[in-house]
Amino acid sequence: MSIATETTATCNACGHVQKVKVFGSINVAEDFGLKSKVKDGSLFAWQCPQCGRWNLLKYMTLYHDPESRLMVWLVPEGAMDMEQEALVEKKMTYLTEEGEDGKSSLEGYVLRKVGEVGDLIEKVNIHDAGLDDVVIEMCKYFAKMELGEKLSEEDRNKLYEAPFKFYRLEGPDNDLTFSYPMDGQMQGAQIGFKVYEDCSGIVSRNPKVVPHGGFVVVDASWIAKFFK
Ligand SMILES: [Zn+2]
């Protein structure tokens, strides 16, 4: 079920106060239009009618795609106080707990926790492309290594810190396209599907890399743990 409520937001540019819609949960099977609004980010932005400025909305939400079994829990930093967060954490743990038959009602689901809208969008893009986000994180890791070889030490360190985002599969060979910010500009990187297949093999041979038990944050730090 999608749950939307109204709240008031203040324009960052002119201070105009406006009623805006926020979604406590987003079920894309019920309302397919919501999915494209998640993917283009418009569900998390509003335009000020007074001055035209686009403002970002920071709120917690649960993205649910029951057909392809993906649940992404977005918890933006600073969106809740600690007490609220603890309460929600408890509810989410309950959701993923196993019943008496040893099965969770979310068996077979990909469950992820993210801190930013951009991360939510990426998780949906990865899942919709039929890819595995753990394998994608490993691909990013190797892509950074390779790109970094040609750079100065300073640029290499910047590159390692840059958040790579999977964008889409491209071309007849299904190349993986990533985007990342560098010196204030968006850059693109492409890697061949063979790299994805190789990483997929590594992941399948290392069950410890595969997340289980509740909503897991799968990001660059998640995969870096396994290379130490
Ligand atoms: Zn305004």
XYZ file of C-alpha atoms and ligand atoms in Angstrom:
229
model
C 0.000 0.000 0.000
C 1.235 3.475 -0.796
C 0.745 5.982 1.963
C 0.941 9.682 1.168
C 0.504 12.547 3.598
C 0.739 16.279 3.315
C 3.328 18.350 5.085
C 4.566 21.903 4.820
C 7.893 22.783 3.239
C 9.768 26.060 3.011
C 11.460 27.221 -0.186
C 15.233 27.467 0.195
C 15.416 30.532 -2.040
C 12.500 32.795 -1.083
C 11.040 31.286 2.092
C 7.632 30.620 0.550
C 5.728 27.993 2.526
C 3.942 25.325 0.540
C 1.944 22.155 1.225
C 3.728 19.168 -0.303
C 2.986 15.467 -0.586
C 5.333 12.974 1.065
C 5.146 9.202 0.836
C 5.575 7.053 3.953
C 5.538 4.021 1.685
C 5.563 3.525 -2.064
C 4.029 0.417 -3.587
C 4.836 0.464 -7.289
C 2.614 -2.512 -8.130
C -0.485 -0.540 -7.138
C 0.496 2.626 -8.905
C 3.010 2.187 -11.685
C 3.299 5.951 -12.235
C 4.997 6.189 -8.869
C 7.924 4.140 -10.100
C 8.898 6.620 -12.803
C 8.538 9.417 -10.251
C 10.974 7.600 -7.989
C 13.377 6.998 -10.866
C 13.438 10.617 -12.019
C 13.546 11.861 -8.435
C 10.408 13.999 -8.785
C 8.776 12.326 -5.786
C 11.475 13.935 -3.669
C 11.443 17.437 -5.081
C 8.999 20.320 -5.379
C 9.070 23.499 -7.385
C 8.325 26.768 -5.647
C 5.323 28.458 -7.324
C 6.629 31.850 -6.229
C 10.232 31.869 -7.445
C 10.563 28.698 -9.520
C 13.331 27.134 -7.419
C 13.405 23.340 -7.125
C 13.685 22.178 -3.544
C 14.594 18.722 -2.311
C 12.454 16.843 0.166
C 14.125 14.692 2.796
C 11.873 12.027 4.211
C 11.882 8.424 5.232
C 10.064 6.032 2.970
C 9.761 2.366 2.167
C 9.933 1.517 -1.527
C 8.176 -1.758 -2.275
C 8.067 -3.617 -5.573
C 6.182 -6.831 -4.706
C 6.385 -8.242 -8.238
C 10.159 -8.199 -8.523
C 10.603 -8.559 -4.744
C 12.564 -5.484 -3.891
C 12.212 -3.414 -0.741
C 14.388 -0.374 -0.184
C 14.153 1.547 3.011
C 15.258 5.151 2.598
C 16.365 6.813 5.819
C 17.896 10.209 5.027
C 20.382 11.440 7.585
C 18.755 13.903 9.960
C 15.197 13.124 8.805
C 14.291 11.625 12.200
C 15.475 11.953 15.765
C 17.120 8.964 17.465
C 13.967 7.913 19.279
C 11.907 7.842 16.080
C 14.648 5.965 14.277
C 14.864 3.315 17.016
C 11.100 2.809 16.809
C 11.159 2.405 13.050
C 14.172 0.116 13.274
C 12.165 -2.141 15.593
C 9.240 -2.215 13.191
C 11.496 -3.046 10.259
C 13.213 -5.849 12.165
C 9.795 -7.285 13.010
C 8.904 -7.201 9.335
C 11.860 -9.378 8.414
C 11.660 -11.808 11.329
C 11.059 -15.471 10.689
C 7.750 -17.026 11.661
C 7.272 -20.397 13.391
C 7.807 -22.171 10.092
C 11.275 -20.624 9.940
C 10.301 -18.461 7.005
C 10.005 -14.738 6.771
C 7.064 -13.273 4.884
C 9.744 -11.451 2.905
C 11.533 -14.654 1.888
C 13.233 -14.189 -1.480
C 13.209 -10.418 -1.205
C 16.142 -8.113 -1.784
C 16.098 -5.864 1.314
C 18.240 -2.759 1.365
C 18.677 0.327 3.478
C 19.917 3.560 1.890
C 20.639 7.059 3.131
C 19.984 9.149 0.043
C 17.405 9.464 -2.722
C 20.191 8.908 -5.296
C 20.990 5.578 -3.658
C 17.336 4.538 -3.770
C 17.164 5.388 -7.477
C 20.322 3.396 -8.129
C 19.001 0.326 -6.274
C 15.810 0.426 -8.358
C 17.803 0.843 -11.599
C 20.070 -2.096 -10.724
C 17.151 -4.334 -9.800
C 15.114 -3.371 -12.876
C 18.104 -4.171 -15.107
C 18.088 -7.670 -13.606
C 21.435 -7.136 -11.893
C 22.752 -7.805 -8.405
C 23.843 -4.798 -6.359
C 26.582 -6.689 -4.496
C 28.142 -7.632 -7.828
C 27.709 -4.023 -8.997
C 29.605 -2.735 -5.940
C 32.424 -5.130 -6.769
C 32.433 -3.924 -10.389
C 32.744 -0.338 -9.138
C 35.653 -1.358 -6.941
C 37.568 -2.867 -9.870
C 36.573 -0.044 -12.224
C 38.040 2.500 -9.791
C 41.253 0.464 -9.498
C 41.643 0.372 -13.252
C 40.756 4.014 -13.895
C 42.994 5.078 -11.007
C 46.093 3.443 -12.476
C 46.425 6.210 -15.039
C 45.977 9.067 -12.572
C 48.216 11.046 -10.250
C 48.043 10.053 -6.596
C 45.909 13.062 -5.739
C 43.387 12.377 -8.509
C 43.405 8.678 -7.708
C 42.392 9.361 -4.103
C 39.627 11.656 -5.322
C 38.406 8.946 -7.663
C 38.365 6.330 -4.879
C 36.190 8.644 -2.788
C 33.812 9.501 -5.642
C 30.378 7.883 -5.403
C 29.901 5.753 -8.517
C 26.288 5.254 -9.524
C 25.076 2.551 -11.845
C 23.034 4.158 -14.573
C 22.101 1.506 -17.123
C 23.146 -1.253 -19.457
C 24.115 0.121 -22.830
C 24.743 -1.065 -26.371
C 24.582 -4.490 -27.981
C 27.109 -5.916 -25.511
C 25.288 -4.707 -22.396
C 28.128 -2.489 -21.204
C 27.588 -1.152 -17.697
C 27.441 2.619 -17.469
C 28.410 4.428 -14.283
C 28.338 8.110 -13.499
C 30.359 9.925 -10.849
C 31.215 13.485 -9.865
C 34.817 14.639 -10.338
C 35.996 18.231 -9.833
C 32.420 19.477 -9.923
C 31.502 17.691 -13.145
C 29.686 14.466 -13.851
C 31.845 11.863 -15.529
C 30.900 8.580 -17.104
C 32.657 5.230 -17.027
C 31.802 2.096 -18.938
C 32.829 -1.436 -18.198
C 32.207 -4.570 -20.219
C 29.612 -7.129 -19.167
C 32.434 -9.666 -18.846
C 33.629 -7.811 -15.725
C 30.133 -8.150 -14.277
C 30.155 -11.882 -15.017
C 33.584 -12.312 -13.421
C 32.495 -10.405 -10.309
C 29.310 -12.437 -10.195
C 31.492 -15.566 -10.092
C 33.564 -14.169 -7.226
C 30.424 -13.299 -5.257
C 28.922 -16.751 -5.745
C 32.123 -18.326 -4.437
C 32.105 -16.053 -1.370
C 28.791 -16.493 0.440
C 29.995 -14.128 3.176
C 29.657 -11.239 0.731
C 25.966 -11.940 0.218
C 23.798 -9.966 2.638
C 21.053 -11.632 4.609
C 18.890 -11.010 7.652
C 17.023 -7.759 7.298
C 17.681 -4.462 5.611
C 21.364 -4.198 4.741
C 23.373 -1.222 3.540
C 25.184 -2.460 0.430
C 27.594 0.242 -0.692
C 31.303 0.842 -1.303
C 32.145 0.204 2.371
C 30.197 -3.059 2.333
C 32.331 -4.472 -0.475
C 35.585 -2.908 0.778
C 35.318 -5.021 3.963
C 35.844 -8.147 1.908
C 39.010 -6.919 0.245
C 40.836 -6.180 3.468
Zn 10.689 30.142 -3.721
